[in-house]
Short mmCIF file of C-alpha atoms (C1' of nucleotides) in Angstrom, two decimals:
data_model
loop_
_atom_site.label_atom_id
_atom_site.label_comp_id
_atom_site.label_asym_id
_atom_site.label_seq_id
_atom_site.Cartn_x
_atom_site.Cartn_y
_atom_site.Cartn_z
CA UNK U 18 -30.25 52.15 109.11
CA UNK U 19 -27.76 51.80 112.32
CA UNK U 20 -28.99 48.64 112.38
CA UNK U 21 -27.39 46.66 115.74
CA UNK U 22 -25.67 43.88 115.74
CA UNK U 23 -28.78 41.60 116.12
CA UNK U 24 -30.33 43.33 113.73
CA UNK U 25 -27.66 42.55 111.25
CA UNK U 26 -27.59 38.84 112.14
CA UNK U 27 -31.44 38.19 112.12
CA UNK U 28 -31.72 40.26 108.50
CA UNK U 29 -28.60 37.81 107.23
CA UNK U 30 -30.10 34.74 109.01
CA UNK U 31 -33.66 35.86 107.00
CA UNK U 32 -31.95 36.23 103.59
CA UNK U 33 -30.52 32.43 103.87
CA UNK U 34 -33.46 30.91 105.24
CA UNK U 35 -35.83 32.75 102.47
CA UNK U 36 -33.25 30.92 99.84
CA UNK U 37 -32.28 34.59 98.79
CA UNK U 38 -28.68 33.47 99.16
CA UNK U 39 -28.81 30.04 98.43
CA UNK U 40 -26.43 27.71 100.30
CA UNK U 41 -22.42 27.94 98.45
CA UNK U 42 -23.11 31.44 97.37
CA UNK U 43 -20.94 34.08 98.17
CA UNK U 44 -21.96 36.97 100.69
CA UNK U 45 -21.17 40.50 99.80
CA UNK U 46 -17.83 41.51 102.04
CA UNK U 47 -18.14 43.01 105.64
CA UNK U 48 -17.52 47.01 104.10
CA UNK U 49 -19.97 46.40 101.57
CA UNK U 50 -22.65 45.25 104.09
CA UNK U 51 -21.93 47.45 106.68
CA UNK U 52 -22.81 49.92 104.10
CA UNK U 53 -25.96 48.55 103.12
CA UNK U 54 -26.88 48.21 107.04
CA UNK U 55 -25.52 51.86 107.90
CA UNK U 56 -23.30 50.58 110.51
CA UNK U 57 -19.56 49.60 111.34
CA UNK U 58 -17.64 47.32 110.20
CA UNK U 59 -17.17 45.64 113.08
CA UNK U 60 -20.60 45.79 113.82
CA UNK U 61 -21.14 43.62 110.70
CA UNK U 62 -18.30 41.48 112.22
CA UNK U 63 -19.83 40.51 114.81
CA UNK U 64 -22.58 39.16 113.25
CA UNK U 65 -21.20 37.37 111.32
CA UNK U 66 -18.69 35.85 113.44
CA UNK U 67 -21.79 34.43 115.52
CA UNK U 68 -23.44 32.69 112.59
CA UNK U 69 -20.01 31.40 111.27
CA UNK U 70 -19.75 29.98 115.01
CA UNK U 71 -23.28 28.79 115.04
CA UNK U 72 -22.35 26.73 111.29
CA UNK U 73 -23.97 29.23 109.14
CA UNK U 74 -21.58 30.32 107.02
CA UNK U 75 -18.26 29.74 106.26
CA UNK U 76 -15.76 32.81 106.49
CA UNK U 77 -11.92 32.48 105.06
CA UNK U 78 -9.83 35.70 104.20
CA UNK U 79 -9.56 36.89 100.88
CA UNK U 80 -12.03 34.10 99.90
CA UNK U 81 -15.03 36.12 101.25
CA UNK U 82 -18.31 34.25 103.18
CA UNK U 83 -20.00 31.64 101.97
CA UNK U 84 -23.45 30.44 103.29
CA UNK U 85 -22.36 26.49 104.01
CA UNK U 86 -23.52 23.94 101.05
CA UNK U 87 -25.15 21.84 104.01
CA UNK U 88 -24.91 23.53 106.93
CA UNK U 89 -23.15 21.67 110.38
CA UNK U 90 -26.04 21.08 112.83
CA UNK U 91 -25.08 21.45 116.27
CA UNK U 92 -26.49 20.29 119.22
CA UNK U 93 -25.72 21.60 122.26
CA UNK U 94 -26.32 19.90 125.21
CA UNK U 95 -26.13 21.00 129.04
CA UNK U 96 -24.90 18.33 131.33
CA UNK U 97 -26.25 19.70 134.44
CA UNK U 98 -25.74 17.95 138.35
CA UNK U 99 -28.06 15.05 138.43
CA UNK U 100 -29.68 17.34 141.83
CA UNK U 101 -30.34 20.34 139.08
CA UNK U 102 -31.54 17.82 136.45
CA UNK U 103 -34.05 16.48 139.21
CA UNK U 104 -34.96 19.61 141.16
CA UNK U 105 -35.52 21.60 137.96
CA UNK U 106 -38.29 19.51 136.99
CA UNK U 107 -39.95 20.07 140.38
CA UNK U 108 -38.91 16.83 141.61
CA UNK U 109 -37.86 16.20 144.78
CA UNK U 110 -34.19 14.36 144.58
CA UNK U 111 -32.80 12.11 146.81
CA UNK U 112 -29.33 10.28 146.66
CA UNK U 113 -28.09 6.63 148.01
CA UNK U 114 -25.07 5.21 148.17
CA UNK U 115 -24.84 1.84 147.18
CA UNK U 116 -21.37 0.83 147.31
CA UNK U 117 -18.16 1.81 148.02
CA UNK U 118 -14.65 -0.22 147.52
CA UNK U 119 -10.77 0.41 147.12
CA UNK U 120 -9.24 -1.63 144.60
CA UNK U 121 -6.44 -1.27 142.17
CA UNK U 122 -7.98 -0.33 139.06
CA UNK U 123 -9.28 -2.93 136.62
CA UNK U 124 -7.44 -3.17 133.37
CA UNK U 125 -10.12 -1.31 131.12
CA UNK U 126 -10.05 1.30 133.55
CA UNK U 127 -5.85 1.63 133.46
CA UNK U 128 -6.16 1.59 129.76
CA UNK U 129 -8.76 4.07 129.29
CA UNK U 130 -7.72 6.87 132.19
CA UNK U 131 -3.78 6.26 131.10
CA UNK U 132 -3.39 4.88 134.39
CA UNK U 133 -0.11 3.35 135.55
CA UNK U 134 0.09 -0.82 136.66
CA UNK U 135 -1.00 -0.51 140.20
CA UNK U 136 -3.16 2.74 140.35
CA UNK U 137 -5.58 2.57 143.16
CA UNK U 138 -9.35 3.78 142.34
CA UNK U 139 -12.10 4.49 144.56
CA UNK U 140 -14.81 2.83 143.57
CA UNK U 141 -18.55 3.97 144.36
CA UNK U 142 -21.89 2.20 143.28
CA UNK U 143 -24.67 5.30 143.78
CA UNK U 144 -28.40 5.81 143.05
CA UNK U 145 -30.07 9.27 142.43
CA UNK U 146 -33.92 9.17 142.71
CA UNK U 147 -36.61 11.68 141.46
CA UNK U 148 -39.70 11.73 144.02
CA UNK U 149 -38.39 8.38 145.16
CA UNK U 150 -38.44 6.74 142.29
CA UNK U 151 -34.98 5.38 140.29
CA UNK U 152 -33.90 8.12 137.94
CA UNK U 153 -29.83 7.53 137.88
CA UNK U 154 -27.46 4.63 138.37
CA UNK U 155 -23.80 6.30 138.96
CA UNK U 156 -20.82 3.80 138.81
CA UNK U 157 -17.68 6.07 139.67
CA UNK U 158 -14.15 5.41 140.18
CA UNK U 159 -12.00 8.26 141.42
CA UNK U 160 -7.85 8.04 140.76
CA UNK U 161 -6.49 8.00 144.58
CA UNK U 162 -2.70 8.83 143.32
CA UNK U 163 -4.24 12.31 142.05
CA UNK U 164 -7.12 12.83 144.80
CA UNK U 165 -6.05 10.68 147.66
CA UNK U 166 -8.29 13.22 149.81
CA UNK U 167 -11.32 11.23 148.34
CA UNK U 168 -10.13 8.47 150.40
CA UNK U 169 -11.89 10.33 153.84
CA UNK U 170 -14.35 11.89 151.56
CA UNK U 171 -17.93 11.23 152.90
CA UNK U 172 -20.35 9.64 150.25
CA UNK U 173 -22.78 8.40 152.20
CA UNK U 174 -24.58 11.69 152.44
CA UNK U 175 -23.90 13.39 149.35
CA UNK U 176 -22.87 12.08 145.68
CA UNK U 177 -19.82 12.22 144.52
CA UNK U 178 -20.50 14.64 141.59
CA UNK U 179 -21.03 17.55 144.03
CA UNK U 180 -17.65 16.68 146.15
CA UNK U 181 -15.85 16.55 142.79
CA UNK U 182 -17.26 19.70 141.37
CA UNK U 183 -16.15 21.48 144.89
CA UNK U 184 -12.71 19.83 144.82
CA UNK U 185 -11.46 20.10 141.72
CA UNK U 186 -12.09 23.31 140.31
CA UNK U 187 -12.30 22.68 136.12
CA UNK U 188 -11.31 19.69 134.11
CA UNK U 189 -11.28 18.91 130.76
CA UNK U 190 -13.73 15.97 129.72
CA UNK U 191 -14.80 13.01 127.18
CA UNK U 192 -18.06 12.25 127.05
CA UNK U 193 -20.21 10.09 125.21
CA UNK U 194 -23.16 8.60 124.98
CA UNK U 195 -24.81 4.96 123.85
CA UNK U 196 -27.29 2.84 124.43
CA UNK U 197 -26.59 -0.75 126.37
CA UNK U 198 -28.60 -3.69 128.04
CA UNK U 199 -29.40 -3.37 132.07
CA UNK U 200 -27.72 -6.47 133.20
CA UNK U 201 -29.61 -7.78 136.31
CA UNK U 202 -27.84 -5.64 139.19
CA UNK U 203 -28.59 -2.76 137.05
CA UNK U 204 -32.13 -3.86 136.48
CA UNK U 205 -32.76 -3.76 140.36
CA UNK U 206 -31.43 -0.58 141.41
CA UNK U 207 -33.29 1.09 138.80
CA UNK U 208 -36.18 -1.02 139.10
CA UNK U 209 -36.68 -2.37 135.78
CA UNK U 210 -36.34 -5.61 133.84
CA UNK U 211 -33.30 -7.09 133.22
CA UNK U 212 -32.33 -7.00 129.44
CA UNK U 213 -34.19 -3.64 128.97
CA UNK U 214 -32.53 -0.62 127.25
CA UNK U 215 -30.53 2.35 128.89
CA UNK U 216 -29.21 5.55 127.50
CA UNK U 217 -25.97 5.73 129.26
CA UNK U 218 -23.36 8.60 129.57
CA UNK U 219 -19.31 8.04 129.93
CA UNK U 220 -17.05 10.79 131.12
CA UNK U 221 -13.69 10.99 131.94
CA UNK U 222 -12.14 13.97 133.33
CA UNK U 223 -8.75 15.23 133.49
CA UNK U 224 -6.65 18.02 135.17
CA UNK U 225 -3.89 19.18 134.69
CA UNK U 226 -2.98 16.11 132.47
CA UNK U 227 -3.92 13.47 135.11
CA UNK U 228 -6.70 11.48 135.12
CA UNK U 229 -9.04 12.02 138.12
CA UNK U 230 -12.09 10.41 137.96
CA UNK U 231 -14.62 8.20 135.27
CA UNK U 232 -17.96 7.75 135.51
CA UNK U 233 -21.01 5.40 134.15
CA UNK U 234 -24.42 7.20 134.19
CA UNK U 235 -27.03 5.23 133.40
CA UNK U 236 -30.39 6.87 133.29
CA UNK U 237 -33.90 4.48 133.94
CA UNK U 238 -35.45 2.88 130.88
CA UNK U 239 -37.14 5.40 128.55
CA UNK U 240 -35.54 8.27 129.48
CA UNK U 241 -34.44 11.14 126.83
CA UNK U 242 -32.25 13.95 125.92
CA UNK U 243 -33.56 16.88 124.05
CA UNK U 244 -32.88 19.84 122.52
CA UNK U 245 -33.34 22.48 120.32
CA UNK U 246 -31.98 24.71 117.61
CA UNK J 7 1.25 43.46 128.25
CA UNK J 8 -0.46 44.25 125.07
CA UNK J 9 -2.46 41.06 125.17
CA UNK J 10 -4.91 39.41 122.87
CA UNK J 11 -8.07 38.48 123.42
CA UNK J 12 -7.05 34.60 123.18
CA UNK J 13 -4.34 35.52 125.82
CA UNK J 14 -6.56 37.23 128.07
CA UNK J 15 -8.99 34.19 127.92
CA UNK J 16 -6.24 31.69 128.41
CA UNK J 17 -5.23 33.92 131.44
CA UNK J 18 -8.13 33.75 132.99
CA UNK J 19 -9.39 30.40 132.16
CA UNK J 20 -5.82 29.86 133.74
CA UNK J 21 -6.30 31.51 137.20
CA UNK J 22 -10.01 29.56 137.18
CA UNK J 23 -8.82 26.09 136.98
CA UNK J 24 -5.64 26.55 139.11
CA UNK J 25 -8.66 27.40 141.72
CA UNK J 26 -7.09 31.38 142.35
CA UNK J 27 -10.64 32.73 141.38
CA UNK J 28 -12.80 30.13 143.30
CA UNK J 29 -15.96 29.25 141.70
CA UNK J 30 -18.05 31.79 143.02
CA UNK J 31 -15.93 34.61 143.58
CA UNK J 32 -16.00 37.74 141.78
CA UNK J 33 -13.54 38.33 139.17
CA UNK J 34 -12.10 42.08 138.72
CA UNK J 35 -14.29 44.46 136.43
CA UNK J 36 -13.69 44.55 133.09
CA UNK J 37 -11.71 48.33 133.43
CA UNK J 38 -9.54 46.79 136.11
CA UNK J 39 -8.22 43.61 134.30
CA UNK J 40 -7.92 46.01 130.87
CA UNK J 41 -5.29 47.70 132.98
CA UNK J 42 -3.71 44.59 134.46
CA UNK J 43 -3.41 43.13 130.91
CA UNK J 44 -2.64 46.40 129.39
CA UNK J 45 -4.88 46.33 126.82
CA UNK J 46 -8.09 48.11 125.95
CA UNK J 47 -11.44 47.21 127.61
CA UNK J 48 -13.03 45.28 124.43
CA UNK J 49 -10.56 43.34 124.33
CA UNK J 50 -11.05 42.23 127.89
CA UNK J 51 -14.89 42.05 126.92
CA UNK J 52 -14.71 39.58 124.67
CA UNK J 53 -12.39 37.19 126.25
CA UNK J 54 -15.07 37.04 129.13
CA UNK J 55 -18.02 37.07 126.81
CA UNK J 56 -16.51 34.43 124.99
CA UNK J 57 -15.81 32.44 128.43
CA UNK J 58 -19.66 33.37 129.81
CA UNK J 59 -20.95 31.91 126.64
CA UNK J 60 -18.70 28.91 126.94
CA UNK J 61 -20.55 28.57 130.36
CA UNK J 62 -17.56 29.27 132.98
CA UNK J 63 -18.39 32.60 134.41
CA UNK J 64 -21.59 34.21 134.91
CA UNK J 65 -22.00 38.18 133.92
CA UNK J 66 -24.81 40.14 135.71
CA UNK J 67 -24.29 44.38 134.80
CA UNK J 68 -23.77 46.05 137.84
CA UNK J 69 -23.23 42.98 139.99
CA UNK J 70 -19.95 42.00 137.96
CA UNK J 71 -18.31 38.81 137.17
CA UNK J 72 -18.48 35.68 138.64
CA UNK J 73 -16.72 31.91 138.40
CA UNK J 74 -19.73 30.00 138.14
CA UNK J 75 -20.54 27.64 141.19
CA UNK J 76 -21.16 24.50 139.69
CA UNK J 77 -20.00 24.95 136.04
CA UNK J 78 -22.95 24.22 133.26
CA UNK J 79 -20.72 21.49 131.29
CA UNK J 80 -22.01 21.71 127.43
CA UNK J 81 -21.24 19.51 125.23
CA UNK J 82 -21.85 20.52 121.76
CA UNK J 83 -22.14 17.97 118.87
CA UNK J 84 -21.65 17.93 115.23
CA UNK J 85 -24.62 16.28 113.79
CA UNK J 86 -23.18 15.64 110.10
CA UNK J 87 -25.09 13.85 106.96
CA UNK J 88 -24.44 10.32 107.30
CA UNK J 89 -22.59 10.09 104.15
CA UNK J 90 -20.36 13.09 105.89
CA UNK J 91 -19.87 10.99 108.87
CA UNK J 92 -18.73 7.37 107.33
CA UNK J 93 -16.52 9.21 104.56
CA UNK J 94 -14.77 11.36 107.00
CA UNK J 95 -13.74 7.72 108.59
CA UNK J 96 -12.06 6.77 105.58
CA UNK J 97 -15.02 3.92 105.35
CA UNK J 98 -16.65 3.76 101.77
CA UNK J 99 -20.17 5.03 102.00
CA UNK J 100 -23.43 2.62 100.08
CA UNK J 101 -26.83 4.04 100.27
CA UNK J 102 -30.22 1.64 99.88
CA UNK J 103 -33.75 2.36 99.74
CA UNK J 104 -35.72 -0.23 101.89
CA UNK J 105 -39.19 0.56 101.19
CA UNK J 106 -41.54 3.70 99.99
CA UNK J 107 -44.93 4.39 101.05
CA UNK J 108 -47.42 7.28 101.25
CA UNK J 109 -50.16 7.35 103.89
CA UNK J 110 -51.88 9.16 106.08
CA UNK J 111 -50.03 10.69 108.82
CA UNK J 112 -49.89 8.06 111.96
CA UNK J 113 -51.85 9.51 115.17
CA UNK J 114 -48.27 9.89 117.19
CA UNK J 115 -46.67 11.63 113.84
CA UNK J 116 -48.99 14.26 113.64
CA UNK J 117 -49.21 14.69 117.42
CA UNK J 118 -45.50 14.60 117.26
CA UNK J 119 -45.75 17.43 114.14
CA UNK J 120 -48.77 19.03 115.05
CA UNK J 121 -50.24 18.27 111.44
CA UNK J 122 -54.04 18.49 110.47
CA UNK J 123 -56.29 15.31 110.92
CA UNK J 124 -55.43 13.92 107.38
CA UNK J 125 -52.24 14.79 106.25
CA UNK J 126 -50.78 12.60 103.96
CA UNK J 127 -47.17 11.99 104.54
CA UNK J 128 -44.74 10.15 102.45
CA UNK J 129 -42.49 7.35 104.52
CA UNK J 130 -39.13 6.32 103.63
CA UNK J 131 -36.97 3.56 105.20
CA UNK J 132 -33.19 3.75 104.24
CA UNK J 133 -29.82 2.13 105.10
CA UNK J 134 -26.84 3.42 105.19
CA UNK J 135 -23.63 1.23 105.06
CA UNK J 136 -19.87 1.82 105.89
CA UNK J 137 -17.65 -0.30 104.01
CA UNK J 138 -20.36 -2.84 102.92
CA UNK J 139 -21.18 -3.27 106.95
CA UNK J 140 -24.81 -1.71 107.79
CA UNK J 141 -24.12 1.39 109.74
CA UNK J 142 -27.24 3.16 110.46
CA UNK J 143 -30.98 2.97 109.58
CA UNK J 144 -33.06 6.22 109.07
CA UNK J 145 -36.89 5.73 109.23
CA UNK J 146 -38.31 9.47 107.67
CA UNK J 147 -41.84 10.26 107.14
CA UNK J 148 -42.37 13.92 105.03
CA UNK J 149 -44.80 15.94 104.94
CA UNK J 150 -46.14 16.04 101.94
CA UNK J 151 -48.97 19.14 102.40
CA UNK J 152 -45.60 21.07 102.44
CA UNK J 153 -43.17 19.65 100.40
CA UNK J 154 -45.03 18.16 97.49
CA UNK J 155 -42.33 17.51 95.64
CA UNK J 156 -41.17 15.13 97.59
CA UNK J 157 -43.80 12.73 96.07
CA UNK J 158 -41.85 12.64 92.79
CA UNK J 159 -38.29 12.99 94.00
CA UNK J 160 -36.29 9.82 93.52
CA UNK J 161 -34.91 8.18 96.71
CA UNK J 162 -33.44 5.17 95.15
CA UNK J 163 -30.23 6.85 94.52
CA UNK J 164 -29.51 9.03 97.45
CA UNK J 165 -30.96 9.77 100.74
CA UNK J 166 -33.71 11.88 101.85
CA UNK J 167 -31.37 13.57 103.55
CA UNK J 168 -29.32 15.53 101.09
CA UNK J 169 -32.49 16.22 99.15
CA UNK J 170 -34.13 17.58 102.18
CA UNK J 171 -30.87 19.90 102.98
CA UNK J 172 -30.73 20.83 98.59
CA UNK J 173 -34.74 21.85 99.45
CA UNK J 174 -34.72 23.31 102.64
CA UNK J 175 -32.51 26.27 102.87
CA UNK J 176 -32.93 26.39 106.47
CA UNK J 177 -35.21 25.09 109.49
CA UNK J 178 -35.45 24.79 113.46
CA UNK J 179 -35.19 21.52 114.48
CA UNK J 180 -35.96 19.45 117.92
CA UNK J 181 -33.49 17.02 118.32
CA UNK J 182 -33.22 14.00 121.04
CA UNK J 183 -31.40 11.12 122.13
CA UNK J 184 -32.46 7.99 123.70
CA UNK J 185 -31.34 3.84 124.41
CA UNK J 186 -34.30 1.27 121.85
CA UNK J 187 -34.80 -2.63 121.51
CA UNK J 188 -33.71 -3.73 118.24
CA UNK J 189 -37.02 -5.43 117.02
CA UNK J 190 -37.36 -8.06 114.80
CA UNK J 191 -37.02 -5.58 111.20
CA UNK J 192 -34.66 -3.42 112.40
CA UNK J 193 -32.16 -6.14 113.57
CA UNK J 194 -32.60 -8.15 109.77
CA UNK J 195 -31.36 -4.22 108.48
CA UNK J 196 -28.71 -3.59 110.98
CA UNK J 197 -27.46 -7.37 110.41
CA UNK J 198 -27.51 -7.72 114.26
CA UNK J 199 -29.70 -9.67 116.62
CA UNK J 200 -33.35 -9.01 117.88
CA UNK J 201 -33.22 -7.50 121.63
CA UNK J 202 -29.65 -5.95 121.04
CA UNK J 203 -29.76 -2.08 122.44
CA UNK J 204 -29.53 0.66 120.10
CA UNK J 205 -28.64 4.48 119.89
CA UNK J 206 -31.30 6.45 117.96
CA UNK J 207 -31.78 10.13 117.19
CA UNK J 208 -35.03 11.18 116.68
CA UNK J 209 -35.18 14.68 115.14
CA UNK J 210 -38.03 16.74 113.98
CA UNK J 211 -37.73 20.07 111.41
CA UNK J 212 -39.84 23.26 110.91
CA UNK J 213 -39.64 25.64 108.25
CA UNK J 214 -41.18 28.67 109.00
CA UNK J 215 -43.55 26.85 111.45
CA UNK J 216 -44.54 24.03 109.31
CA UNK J 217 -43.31 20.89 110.22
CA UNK J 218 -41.58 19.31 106.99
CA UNK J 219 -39.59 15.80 108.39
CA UNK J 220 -39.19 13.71 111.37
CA UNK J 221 -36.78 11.13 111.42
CA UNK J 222 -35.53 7.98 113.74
CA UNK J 223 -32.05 7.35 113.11
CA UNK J 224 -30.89 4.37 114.46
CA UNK J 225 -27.42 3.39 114.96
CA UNK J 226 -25.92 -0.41 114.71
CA UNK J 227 -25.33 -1.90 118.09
CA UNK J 228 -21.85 -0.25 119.95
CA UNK J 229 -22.20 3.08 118.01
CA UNK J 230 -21.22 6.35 120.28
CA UNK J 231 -21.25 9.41 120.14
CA UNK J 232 -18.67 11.00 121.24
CA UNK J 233 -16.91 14.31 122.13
CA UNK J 234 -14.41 16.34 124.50
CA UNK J 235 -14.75 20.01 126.22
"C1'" DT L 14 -28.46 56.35 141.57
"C1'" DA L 15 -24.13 54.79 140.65
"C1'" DG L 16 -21.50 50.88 138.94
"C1'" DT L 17 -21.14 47.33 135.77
"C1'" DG L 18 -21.42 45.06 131.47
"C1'" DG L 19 -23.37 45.66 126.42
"C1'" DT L 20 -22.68 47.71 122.30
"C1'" DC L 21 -21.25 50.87 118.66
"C1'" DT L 22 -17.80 53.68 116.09
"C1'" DA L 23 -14.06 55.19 112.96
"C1'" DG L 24 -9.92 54.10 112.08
"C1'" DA L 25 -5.93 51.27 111.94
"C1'" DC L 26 -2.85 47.43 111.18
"C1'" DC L 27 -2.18 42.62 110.56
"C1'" DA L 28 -2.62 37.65 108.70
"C1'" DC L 29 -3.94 34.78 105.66
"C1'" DT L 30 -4.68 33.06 101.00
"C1'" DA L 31 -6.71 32.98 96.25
"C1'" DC L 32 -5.28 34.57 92.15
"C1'" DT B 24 0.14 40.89 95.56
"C1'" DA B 25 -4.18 42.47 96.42
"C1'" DG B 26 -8.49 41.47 98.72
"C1'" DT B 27 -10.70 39.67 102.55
"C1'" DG B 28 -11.53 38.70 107.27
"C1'" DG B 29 -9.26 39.04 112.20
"C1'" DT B 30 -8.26 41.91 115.71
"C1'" DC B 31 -7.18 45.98 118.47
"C1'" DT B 32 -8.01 50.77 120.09
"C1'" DA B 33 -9.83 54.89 122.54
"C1'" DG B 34 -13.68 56.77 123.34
"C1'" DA B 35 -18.52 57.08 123.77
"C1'" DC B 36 -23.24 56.21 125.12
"C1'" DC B 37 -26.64 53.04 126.68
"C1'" DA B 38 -29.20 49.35 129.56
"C1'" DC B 39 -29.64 47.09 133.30
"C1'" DT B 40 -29.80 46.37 138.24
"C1'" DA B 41 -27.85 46.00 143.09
"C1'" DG B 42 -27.88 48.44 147.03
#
DNA sequence: TAGTGGTCTAGACCACTAC
DNA sequence: TAGTGGTCTAGACCACTAG
């Protein structure tokens, strides 16, 4: 009885699993449980909300809960700085830069970042390494009409990411991930053979409506991304 | 004043990305802004608990609030049945069994699994196709020492898949991501050529502790995932 | 130890939608 | 139109932790 929030979410989370409410059944309403569990409504609320968030359950008024016929796995993913990603595995990270241009941005660029006919990108080449070996190839290009500042920016020193992340405060992003071939530049930064597979990550940002920057992060052969749920 | 919660969040989100609360600096306390926005403190509370778990601001009691430094970008993906994902495209959805077999457990399955020295396991190899084109190949062992019943269930009409998720009311699962070679087998399924890169997703279940499945889904070559935040 | 967020309550009103 | 979830409130007490 006064059972907590947590409480109330772990005993509903037990009934599913154990198959004592099988998935499309209906859940008894939020009074009737908060009842059963001695506690507020609200308290019951809660609860529930979280598993209907975490693809549980599906709520709709007057309808009541159901526990979802096949339930909507989620993966969640962190997409931490490449210097976290490195440092939190004890590694010691080190960044190059391996190029750095200013051109007007190439057509799939334009088309992609909604760019107009002569938009002017910076364009960086960078490596990040993990105890000096190859760990990330970074192919930026950064929209000078909306961050012309970038222009004087510094790389040499420091990525790109982390003057980004200071500059512009939050942006909303696409991301997504594939796998592709490393062609033979791509092969020799991250020391590997040409024609072997990358996992690869693509994310454009925006603020404010404008397109700022797009990035190609192509991790060394073998790598992974995990998680759990 | 009077605000919702959504307002409140939107607010705040608001004064984050137009750089007014710098990442890093503390934000008011939660009695202080429930004053500003004129509405009453839970209200406030979950706007910012809804923001900390959305990874923007980091919430310490007695410390306060603050915009986090270098934001933890999540990505969250919806990892639908197959059958889910090509019907929601409009694409008409086939499903083929490509071979059947139960063995013993492979030495990097039940490492993988953690399953006893001679666990019999029963492996599956499916396609699934879009519109007649192959669209992705799922290579499933099961564990047979804990679903049994597996060993009689028919796979020739539908997937593993939606028997496992009519089965299993429930389960943890250990999910990852990574670039593969298209070998010989694979690339006569996928209807593509030997050496091409593909996306897989590997994913591994436990129900109550026992490993039941594993699975390496494999993608045809250009397949993304994809998703915004 | 004092300040902050974390949670609960009892009650209320509202918004949606199945019937 | 009635039943269900969605949200808000005013107040309370608790748990954690920085200083």
């Amino acid at each position: 009885m006064k059972a907590t929030y947590r409480e109330v979410k772990a005993d509903i989370l037990c009934r599913i699993t154990k198959g004592q409410w099988a998935p499309g059944s209906l859940i008894p309403n939020e009074v009737e449980l908060a009842e059963s569990y001695g506690c507020a409504r609200a308290t019951v609320n809660r609860a529930m909300r979280e598993l209907a968030d975490d693809g549980l359950i599906e709520r709709r008024r007057k309808a009541g809960t159901r526990v979802r016929a096949s339930p909507v796995r989620q993966a969640r993913f962190d997409i931490p700085l490449v210097r976290s990603e490195i440092e939190d595995k004890g590694a010691e990270y080190r960044y190059s830069l391996v190029s750095r241009a200013i051109d007007e941005a190439p057509g799939w660029l334009r088309a992609r970042l909604q760019l107009g006919a002569d938009a002017q990108a910076l364009h960086l080449v960078c490596m990040h390494y993990a105890n000096g070996d190859p760990f990330q190839h970074e192919d930026r290009w950064i929209n000078l009409e909306v961050l012309p500042q970038a222009r004087d920016a510094d790389f040499t020193q420091t990525g790109p990411n982390e003057w980004l992340v200071a500059t512009i405060p939050f942006s909303t992003a696409e991301i997504s991930f594939s796998a592709a071939l490393a062609d033979k530049e791509l092969a020799d930064c991250l020391a590997c053979e040409a024609g072997a597979p990358v996992f690869t990550i693509e994310r454009a940002t925006w603020f404010e409506g404008d397109a700022n920057t797009f990035v190609r992060l192509t991790y060394r052969p073998g790598h992974r991304m995990t998680t759990r749920y």
